[in-house]
Backbone as CSV, one residue per row, in Angstrom:
resi,resn,N_x,N_y,N_z,CA_x,CA_y,CA_z,C_x,C_y,C_z
1,ALA,-145.106,-83.093,-24.255,-145.066,-84.281,-23.624,-143.917,-84.035,-22.512
2,GLU,-142.692,-84.192,-23.707,-141.267,-84.409,-21.998,-142.086,-83.496,-20.987
3,LEU,-142.546,-83.357,-20.847,-143.280,-82.210,-19.171,-143.902,-83.296,-18.615
4,VAL,-144.866,-84.200,-19.106,-145.562,-84.918,-18.971,-144.811,-86.066,-18.813
5,HIS,-143.630,-86.588,-18.914,-143.211,-87.485,-18.998,-142.021,-87.713,-17.593
6,ALA,-141.247,-86.345,-17.316,-140.856,-86.180,-16.801,-141.977,-85.925,-15.501
7,TYR,-142.837,-85.981,-15.436,-143.655,-85.860,-14.342,-143.946,-87.152,-13.926
8,ARG,-143.496,-88.115,-14.645,-144.272,-89.763,-14.186,-143.328,-90.755,-14.223
9,LEU,-142.219,-89.989,-14.437,-140.492,-90.957,-14.118,-140.579,-90.272,-12.568
10,PHE,-140.400,-88.727,-12.285,-139.909,-88.355,-10.839,-141.226,-89.410,-10.246
11,MET,-142.523,-89.300,-10.890,-143.291,-89.385,-9.302,-143.210,-90.736,-9.252
12,HIS,-142.873,-92.034,-9.989,-143.084,-93.236,-10.041,-141.482,-93.537,-9.142
13,ASP,-140.934,-93.113,-9.521,-139.453,-93.518,-9.529,-138.836,-93.020,-8.187
14,GLN,-139.437,-91.891,-7.894,-138.600,-90.902,-7.129,-139.742,-90.353,-5.829
15,ALA,-140.804,-90.549,-6.059,-141.891,-90.091,-4.605,-142.359,-91.082,-4.773
16,ARG,-142.331,-92.510,-4.794,-142.392,-94.143,-4.797,-144.070,-93.608,-4.773
17,ALA,-144.803,-92.859,-6.198,-146.109,-92.597,-6.096,-146.980,-93.605,-6.871
18,VAL,-148.548,-93.704,-6.641,-148.896,-94.479,-7.879,-150.005,-93.675,-8.444
19,GLU,-149.751,-93.836,-9.582,-150.880,-93.416,-10.189,-151.985,-93.792,-10.768
20,TYR,-153.215,-92.751,-10.200,-154.298,-93.740,-10.680,-155.248,-92.216,-11.899
21,PHE,-156.277,-92.834,-11.934,-156.756,-92.635,-13.149,-158.527,-92.432,-13.161
22,ALA,-158.731,-91.125,-12.547,-160.217,-90.687,-11.696,-161.434,-90.339,-12.794
23,PRO,-162.452,-91.080,-12.964,-163.386,-90.449,-14.144,-163.781,-88.774,-14.432
24,ASN,-163.742,-88.513,-15.608,-164.191,-86.852,-15.432,-165.538,-86.507,-15.867
25,ILE,-165.894,-87.384,-15.955,-167.952,-87.361,-15.364,-168.027,-87.539,-14.482
26,LEU,-168.394,-87.113,-13.071,-169.386,-87.335,-12.165,-171.124,-86.945,-12.020
27,GLY,-171.242,-88.045,-10.886,-172.646,-87.638,-10.175,-172.828,-86.021,-9.979
28,ALA,-172.161,-85.532,-9.030,-171.965,-84.044,-8.850,-171.395,-83.943,-9.040
29,SER,-171.072,-82.602,-7.935,-169.872,-81.789,-7.671,-169.042,-82.541,-6.694
30,SER,-167.727,-82.040,-7.451,-167.033,-82.683,-6.747,-166.256,-82.012,-5.708
31,GLU,-166.196,-80.282,-6.080,-165.352,-79.494,-5.067,-166.346,-78.263,-5.267
32,GLY,-166.385,-77.202,-3.589,-167.148,-76.551,-3.565,-166.872,-75.376,-4.201
33,GLY,-167.175,-73.812,-4.468,-167.085,-72.886,-4.603,-166.344,-72.727,-6.162
34,ALA,-166.482,-73.974,-7.193,-166.104,-73.506,-8.217,-167.481,-74.129,-9.256
35,GLU,-167.547,-73.550,-10.446,-169.241,-73.556,-11.067,-168.391,-75.046,-11.911
36,PHE,-169.630,-75.259,-11.976,-169.566,-77.126,-12.921,-170.236,-76.695,-14.157
37,PHE,-169.475,-77.572,-15.273,-170.590,-78.033,-16.264,-171.179,-78.669,-15.571
38,ASN,-173.071,-78.666,-16.399,-173.133,-80.200,-16.459,-173.998,-80.416,-17.823
39,VAL,-173.719,-81.939,-18.105,-174.165,-82.689,-18.880,-174.955,-83.720,-18.788
40,ASP,-175.738,-83.972,-20.242,-176.993,-85.002,-19.922,-175.467,-86.674,-20.053
41,TYR,-175.854,-87.107,-19.021,-175.242,-88.807,-19.207,-176.378,-89.479,-19.343
42,PHE,-176.469,-90.016,-20.803,-177.425,-90.595,-21.060,-179.208,-90.414,-20.431
43,GLY,-179.145,-89.321,-20.244,-181.195,-89.239,-19.881,-180.615,-88.685,-18.197
44,TYR,-179.347,-88.728,-17.549,-179.128,-89.056,-16.264,-178.419,-87.174,-15.726
45,PRO,-178.205,-86.597,-15.206,-177.729,-85.161,-14.532,-176.001,-85.673,-14.226
46,ALA,-175.467,-85.553,-14.456,-174.034,-85.399,-13.863,-172.864,-83.687,-14.901
47,THR,-172.160,-83.736,-14.232,-171.141,-82.654,-14.323,-169.944,-83.432,-14.664
48,LEU,-168.741,-81.961,-15.148,-167.766,-82.658,-15.621,-166.659,-82.284,-13.907
49,ALA,-165.447,-82.858,-14.738,-164.669,-82.898,-13.245,-163.900,-82.189,-12.778
50,GLN,-164.517,-80.418,-11.663,-163.576,-79.862,-11.505,-162.212,-79.923,-11.014
51,SER,-162.199,-81.452,-10.619,-160.777,-81.935,-9.983,-160.995,-82.966,-9.863
52,SER,-160.066,-84.241,-9.138,-160.186,-85.508,-8.856,-159.854,-85.575,-6.970
53,GLN,-159.689,-84.533,-6.865,-159.659,-84.244,-4.844,-160.053,-85.464,-4.026
54,LEU,-161.726,-85.750,-4.368,-161.493,-87.108,-3.382,-161.450,-88.309,-4.270
55,TYR,-161.029,-87.974,-5.168,-160.398,-89.811,-4.949,-159.203,-89.595,-4.705
56,LYS,-158.224,-88.311,-4.826,-156.821,-88.126,-4.321,-157.085,-89.045,-2.664
57,GLN,-158.006,-88.799,-1.702,-158.463,-88.557,-0.436,-158.623,-90.053,0.010
58,ILE,-159.401,-90.708,-1.543,-159.696,-92.224,-1.014,-158.486,-92.794,-1.305
59,MET,-157.804,-92.211,-2.417,-156.756,-93.441,-3.312,-155.380,-92.669,-2.081
60,VAL,-155.109,-92.010,-1.179,-154.238,-91.920,-0.529,-154.404,-92.784,1.209
61,GLY,-155.478,-93.150,1.072,-155.562,-94.601,2.689,-155.037,-95.616,1.995
62,VAL,-155.143,-96.067,0.800,-154.620,-96.714,0.271,-153.403,-97.616,-0.568
63,ASN,-153.033,-96.295,-1.032,-150.813,-96.345,-1.509,-150.275,-94.828,-0.640
64,GLU,-150.379,-94.243,0.137,-149.669,-93.432,1.045,-149.678,-92.399,0.243
65,ARG,-149.338,-92.438,-1.240,-148.396,-90.986,-2.411,-149.459,-91.350,-3.626
66,VAL,-149.977,-90.580,-4.668,-150.475,-91.025,-5.907,-150.588,-90.179,-6.283
67,PHE,-150.688,-89.980,-7.910,-150.411,-89.206,-8.464,-151.392,-89.345,-9.847
68,ALA,-151.968,-88.595,-11.075,-152.672,-88.166,-11.515,-152.176,-86.912,-12.495
69,LEU,-152.770,-87.007,-13.667,-152.274,-86.172,-15.489,-154.402,-86.444,-15.705
70,MET,-154.162,-85.322,-14.820,-156.065,-85.259,-15.339,-157.054,-83.725,-15.537
71,PRO,-157.713,-83.812,-16.606,-158.034,-82.836,-16.821,-158.874,-81.909,-15.543
72,PHE,-159.924,-80.598,-16.168,-159.986,-79.893,-15.364,-161.179,-79.354,-15.697
73,PHE,-162.527,-79.193,-15.640,-163.843,-78.619,-16.577,-164.486,-77.329,-14.834
74,ARG,-164.302,-76.807,-15.018,-164.567,-74.999,-14.298,-164.966,-73.959,-15.537
75,ALA,-166.839,-73.898,-15.578,-167.538,-73.087,-15.286,-167.753,-71.747,-14.881
76,GLU,-166.290,-70.814,-15.324,-166.529,-69.687,-15.161,-165.477,-68.782,-16.646
77,PRO,-165.492,-67.919,-16.309,-165.664,-66.506,-17.182,-163.881,-67.244,-17.168
78,SER,-163.089,-67.084,-18.425,-161.576,-67.555,-18.262,-160.511,-65.925,-19.295
79,HIS,-160.787,-64.645,-18.221,-161.004,-63.051,-18.605,-159.809,-62.922,-17.952
80,THR,-158.384,-64.020,-17.094,-157.673,-63.664,-16.591,-156.510,-64.474,-16.762
81,PRO,-155.039,-64.405,-16.694,-154.392,-66.023,-17.112,-155.244,-66.761,-15.675
82,ARG,-155.364,-66.584,-14.575,-155.772,-67.326,-13.141,-156.984,-67.609,-13.461
83,HIS,-158.078,-67.787,-14.815,-158.811,-68.256,-14.660,-159.270,-69.427,-16.179
84,LEU,-159.075,-70.279,-16.059,-159.423,-71.102,-17.213,-160.619,-72.520,-17.106
85,SER,-161.161,-72.074,-18.062,-161.960,-73.048,-17.447,-162.769,-74.544,-18.335
86,GLU,-161.203,-74.574,-18.807,-160.615,-76.379,-18.845,-158.783,-75.910,-18.710
87,GLY,-158.263,-77.342,-18.424,-156.861,-77.685,-18.606,-156.657,-78.728,-17.981
88,LYS,-155.229,-78.841,-17.715,-155.209,-79.736,-17.456,-154.474,-80.130,-15.788
89,GLN,-154.086,-80.998,-14.758,-153.590,-80.701,-14.308,-152.524,-81.830,-13.357
90,PHE,-151.455,-81.595,-13.113,-150.510,-82.500,-12.439,-150.958,-82.795,-11.166
91,GLU,-151.659,-83.876,-10.922,-152.130,-83.755,-8.828,-151.310,-84.420,-8.553
92,PHE,-151.195,-84.613,-7.488,-150.667,-85.078,-6.266,-150.767,-85.049,-4.935
93,GLU,-150.630,-86.263,-3.821,-151.122,-86.051,-3.097,-150.907,-86.892,-1.763
94,MET,-149.741,-86.655,-0.698,-149.591,-87.789,0.222,-150.182,-87.922,1.501
95,GLY,-150.153,-88.684,2.145,-150.480,-89.012,3.947,-149.058,-89.802,4.424
96,PHE,-149.716,-89.291,6.053,-148.882,-89.932,6.746,-147.125,-89.732,6.637
97,PHE,-147.119,-88.808,6.901,-145.390,-87.537,6.770,-145.512,-86.432,8.245
98,GLU,-144.519,-87.119,7.748,-144.162,-86.280,9.852,-144.229,-84.968,9.944
99,ASP,-143.727,-83.370,9.254,-143.324,-82.028,8.796,-143.839,-81.942,7.298
100,TRP,-144.960,-80.851,7.921,-145.651,-80.265,5.700,-144.121,-80.065,5.422
101,ARG,-143.240,-79.776,5.848,-141.617,-79.781,4.924,-141.573,-80.967,3.981
102,GLU,-142.142,-81.875,4.494,-141.498,-83.310,3.270,-141.806,-82.612,2.435
103,VAL,-143.870,-81.856,2.296,-144.168,-82.329,1.192,-144.095,-81.048,0.052
104,MET,-143.388,-79.745,0.783,-142.419,-78.761,-0.010,-141.283,-79.890,-0.363
105,ASP,-140.688,-80.378,0.340,-139.477,-80.514,-0.148,-139.765,-82.067,-1.627
106,LEU,-141.028,-82.654,-1.525,-140.947,-82.983,-2.370,-141.872,-81.973,-4.072
107,GLN,-142.033,-81.422,-3.034,-142.411,-80.479,-4.773,-141.161,-80.400,-5.011
108,GLU,-140.576,-79.488,-4.614,-139.459,-79.564,-4.962,-138.933,-79.802,-6.084
109,ALA,-138.288,-80.486,-5.239,-137.208,-81.701,-6.168,-137.929,-82.072,-7.342
110,CYS,-139.936,-82.332,-7.246,-139.891,-82.095,-8.841,-140.461,-81.942,-9.593
111,LEU,-140.375,-80.514,-9.305,-139.923,-79.322,-10.155,-139.058,-78.902,-10.805
112,LYS,-137.652,-79.345,-9.914,-136.584,-79.150,-10.020,-135.906,-80.855,-11.214
113,PHE,-136.599,-81.579,-11.043,-136.698,-82.522,-12.255,-136.978,-82.865,-12.945
114,MET,-138.265,-81.725,-13.158,-138.728,-82.165,-14.860,-138.253,-80.317,-15.594
115,LEU,-137.549,-79.285,-14.361,-137.259,-78.842,-14.894,-135.556,-79.243,-15.856
116,SER,-134.929,-80.142,-14.717,-133.269,-80.500,-15.759,-133.340,-81.230,-16.657
117,TYR,-134.827,-82.515,-17.129,-135.430,-83.061,-17.510,-135.664,-82.497,-19.295
118,LEU,-136.052,-81.545,-18.891,-136.246,-80.775,-19.860,-135.587,-80.415,-20.334
119,HIS,-134.628,-79.392,-19.667,-133.265,-79.080,-20.349,-132.456,-80.080,-21.006
120,GLU,-132.307,-81.503,-20.598,-131.836,-82.144,-21.338,-132.395,-83.397,-22.207
121,LYS,-133.471,-82.758,-22.437,-134.011,-83.516,-23.840,-134.605,-82.659,-24.294
122,CYS,-135.499,-81.381,-23.840,-136.000,-80.318,-25.217,-134.593,-79.255,-25.180
123,GLY,-133.054,-78.937,-25.412,-132.535,-77.381,-25.416,-132.108,-76.896,-26.120
124,GLU,-133.018,-77.575,-27.145,-133.329,-76.455,-28.577,-134.090,-76.347,-28.688
125,GLU,-135.894,-76.166,-28.145,-136.413,-76.196,-27.924,-136.448,-74.924,-26.688
126,ILE,-136.152,-75.085,-25.919,-135.603,-73.405,-24.904,-135.050,-72.716,-25.525
127,GLU,-133.693,-72.865,-26.049,-133.344,-71.689,-26.561,-133.967,-70.906,-27.805
128,GLN,-135.119,-71.557,-28.765,-135.844,-70.821,-29.130,-136.929,-70.489,-28.729
129,LEU,-136.893,-70.682,-27.481,-137.897,-69.837,-26.904,-137.698,-68.490,-25.894
130,GLY,-136.604,-68.681,-25.815,-136.177,-67.958,-25.207,-135.794,-68.041,-23.837
131,GLY,-135.859,-69.644,-23.593,-135.656,-69.615,-22.077,-136.510,-69.896,-21.563
132,ILE,-136.676,-70.175,-20.226,-137.670,-70.715,-19.197,-137.707,-70.767,-17.765
133,VAL,-138.202,-71.084,-16.767,-138.313,-69.998,-15.495,-136.432,-70.917,-14.937
134,ALA,-136.306,-70.112,-13.979,-134.415,-70.539,-13.185,-135.101,-71.807,-11.852
135,ALA,-134.629,-72.926,-12.322,-134.327,-72.972,-10.082,-133.318,-73.921,-10.162
136,PRO,-132.582,-73.162,-10.594,-131.166,-74.168,-10.174,-130.988,-75.329,-8.943
137,GLU,-130.403,-76.737,-9.318,-130.190,-77.622,-8.388,-130.143,-76.504,-7.772
138,ASP,-128.709,-75.797,-7.083,-127.951,-76.185,-5.234,-128.485,-74.524,-5.619
139,VAL,-129.735,-74.641,-6.002,-130.158,-73.043,-5.001,-132.073,-73.488,-4.194
140,PRO,-132.253,-73.749,-3.008,-133.422,-74.553,-1.893,-134.517,-72.618,-2.956
141,PHE,-135.669,-73.322,-3.272,-136.596,-72.501,-3.039,-137.108,-71.646,-1.951
142,PRO,-136.925,-70.248,-2.107,-136.669,-68.872,-0.423,-138.568,-70.236,0.115
143,ARG,-138.323,-69.777,1.475,-139.932,-69.924,1.718,-140.631,-69.135,2.938
144,ILE,-141.830,-68.447,2.653,-141.959,-67.373,3.760,-143.511,-68.040,3.587
145,THR,-144.206,-67.589,5.150,-145.275,-67.605,5.119,-146.815,-66.452,3.896
146,PHE,-147.538,-67.157,4.226,-148.271,-65.749,2.967,-148.712,-64.858,3.856
147,GLN,-148.319,-64.407,4.879,-148.534,-62.964,5.833,-147.175,-62.162,5.530
148,GLU,-145.641,-63.483,5.364,-144.367,-62.589,4.899,-144.458,-61.818,3.497
149,ALA,-145.421,-62.684,2.745,-145.226,-62.492,1.403,-146.125,-61.366,1.533
150,GLN,-147.358,-61.150,1.983,-147.423,-60.202,1.964,-146.971,-58.725,2.133
151,GLU,-146.384,-58.192,2.932,-145.275,-57.778,3.333,-144.098,-57.399,2.933
152,LEU,-143.775,-58.523,2.348,-142.886,-58.575,0.983,-143.141,-56.993,0.537
153,PHE,-144.397,-57.915,-0.159,-144.909,-56.922,-1.760,-145.028,-55.643,-1.184
154,PHE,-145.814,-55.600,0.043,-145.962,-53.942,0.689,-144.876,-53.439,0.542
155,GLN,-143.542,-53.739,0.781,-141.942,-53.181,0.691,-141.582,-52.999,-0.254
156,LEU,-141.876,-54.129,-0.853,-141.822,-53.914,-2.470,-141.945,-52.576,-2.977
157,THR,-143.121,-52.502,-2.771,-144.047,-51.684,-3.876,-144.719,-50.234,-3.348
158,GLY,-145.051,-50.552,-2.593,-145.476,-49.675,-1.685,-147.066,-50.110,-1.499
159,ILE,-147.825,-51.013,-2.319,-149.364,-51.525,-2.892,-149.526,-52.374,-1.311
160,ASP,-150.537,-51.587,-0.415,-150.929,-52.669,0.497,-152.456,-53.703,0.180
161,GLU,-152.138,-55.326,-0.074,-153.052,-56.048,-0.091,-152.410,-57.005,1.707
162,ARG,-152.114,-55.805,2.233,-152.259,-57.483,3.432,-153.721,-57.747,3.979
163,GLN,-154.245,-57.331,3.509,-155.629,-57.608,4.058,-156.694,-58.401,2.831
164,GLU,-155.682,-58.437,2.226,-156.418,-60.035,1.352,-156.324,-61.268,0.923
165,PRO,-157.625,-61.538,0.129,-156.987,-63.498,1.194,-156.235,-63.895,-0.101
166,ASP,-155.849,-63.437,-0.926,-154.744,-64.200,-1.960,-153.946,-62.937,-2.764
167,LEU,-152.975,-63.396,-3.050,-152.028,-63.084,-3.706,-152.368,-62.576,-5.276
168,SER,-152.251,-61.615,-5.012,-152.796,-60.569,-6.791,-151.948,-61.207,-7.439
169,PRO,-151.885,-61.261,-8.977,-150.900,-61.641,-9.924,-150.099,-60.752,-9.692
170,ARG,-149.945,-59.108,-9.705,-148.420,-58.274,-9.910,-147.971,-58.660,-8.419
171,ALA,-148.612,-59.243,-6.947,-148.114,-59.381,-6.475,-147.313,-61.135,-6.606
172,GLU,-148.013,-61.604,-6.916,-147.087,-63.360,-7.781,-145.129,-62.583,-8.460
173,ARG,-145.519,-61.929,-9.437,-144.412,-61.777,-10.321,-143.534,-60.955,-9.378
174,GLU,-144.462,-59.752,-9.248,-142.881,-58.867,-7.843,-142.374,-60.186,-6.497
175,LEU,-142.884,-61.065,-5.745,-142.201,-62.337,-5.688,-141.161,-63.138,-6.279
176,CYS,-141.532,-63.620,-7.339,-141.275,-64.074,-7.755,-139.851,-63.578,-8.064
177,LYS,-139.720,-62.077,-9.191,-138.881,-61.223,-9.122,-138.219,-61.169,-8.388
178,TYR,-138.133,-60.965,-7.547,-137.367,-60.475,-5.251,-136.380,-61.985,-5.593
179,ALA,-137.169,-63.132,-5.666,-136.356,-64.286,-5.341,-135.704,-64.380,-6.628
180,PHE,-135.628,-64.190,-7.462,-134.634,-64.990,-8.726,-134.059,-63.367,-8.754
181,GLU,-134.085,-62.356,-8.532,-133.266,-61.473,-8.193,-131.822,-61.036,-7.187
182,LYS,-133.343,-61.655,-5.462,-131.529,-61.582,-4.738,-131.310,-63.406,-4.576
183,TYR,-131.957,-64.254,-5.009,-131.794,-65.938,-5.347,-131.318,-67.086,-5.744
184,GLY,-131.396,-66.120,-7.243,-131.341,-67.200,-8.049,-132.504,-67.798,-8.962
185,THR,-133.425,-68.117,-7.945,-134.521,-68.895,-8.403,-135.332,-68.127,-8.784
186,ASP,-136.757,-68.416,-10.212,-138.149,-68.017,-10.111,-139.128,-68.092,-9.143
187,PHE,-138.700,-68.710,-8.145,-139.435,-70.359,-7.181,-139.779,-69.299,-5.837
188,ILE,-140.558,-69.639,-5.403,-140.612,-69.078,-3.890,-141.590,-69.297,-2.965
C-alpha cells in the first residue's frame, strides 16, 4: 500500500501526470505478441486486458503525462520469474519531450522517491526483510546501451549472449551486481 501511495504522490506532485482508469475487459486484444484470456461478456466475446497501452497513448494526446495502476492478464505459463499470468503494472506515459534522457531521468527520480518513501514509512518492515534494493539519492543510475550491456555481461562472465534479442535473467543479475559493486546502486 505504501509503495502504491508513493507512486501516486510522485506521479501527481512531481511528474505532474494525470491518473487515468482504463477498463480491464476489452473487446479485443490490446497488445500483440502476448496471449490473452478470452471471457464471455454477457454473450459477447471479450478479453482480459494485457496492458492499458492503447489508453495511455490516447490519454497522452490529451494530458501529455499520464499514469495508472492497472492489473494485467496474460495467458502464458508462469514457469519463470519473468512470466506472470496476472500482475499489477505501474504504468506511465509521457509525450512531447526534447530528449529520451528526460524519460529516464523521470523514471530514476520516481524509483528513488518511492524507495526513500518506503524507508521513511516502513523502516521496521524493511529491516525485518533484511533490506531492499539500493538506490542512493546521490548516485545516478549508470546508463548503458543494450549492446554495451551484452558486451559487459560477456566480459564479466565469458558467457556470450551478444546475439540474443533480450537479456537473460542471469545477465540482468550480473549487471545489477556489477552496478552495485562499481557504483553503489542496484540499478543500471
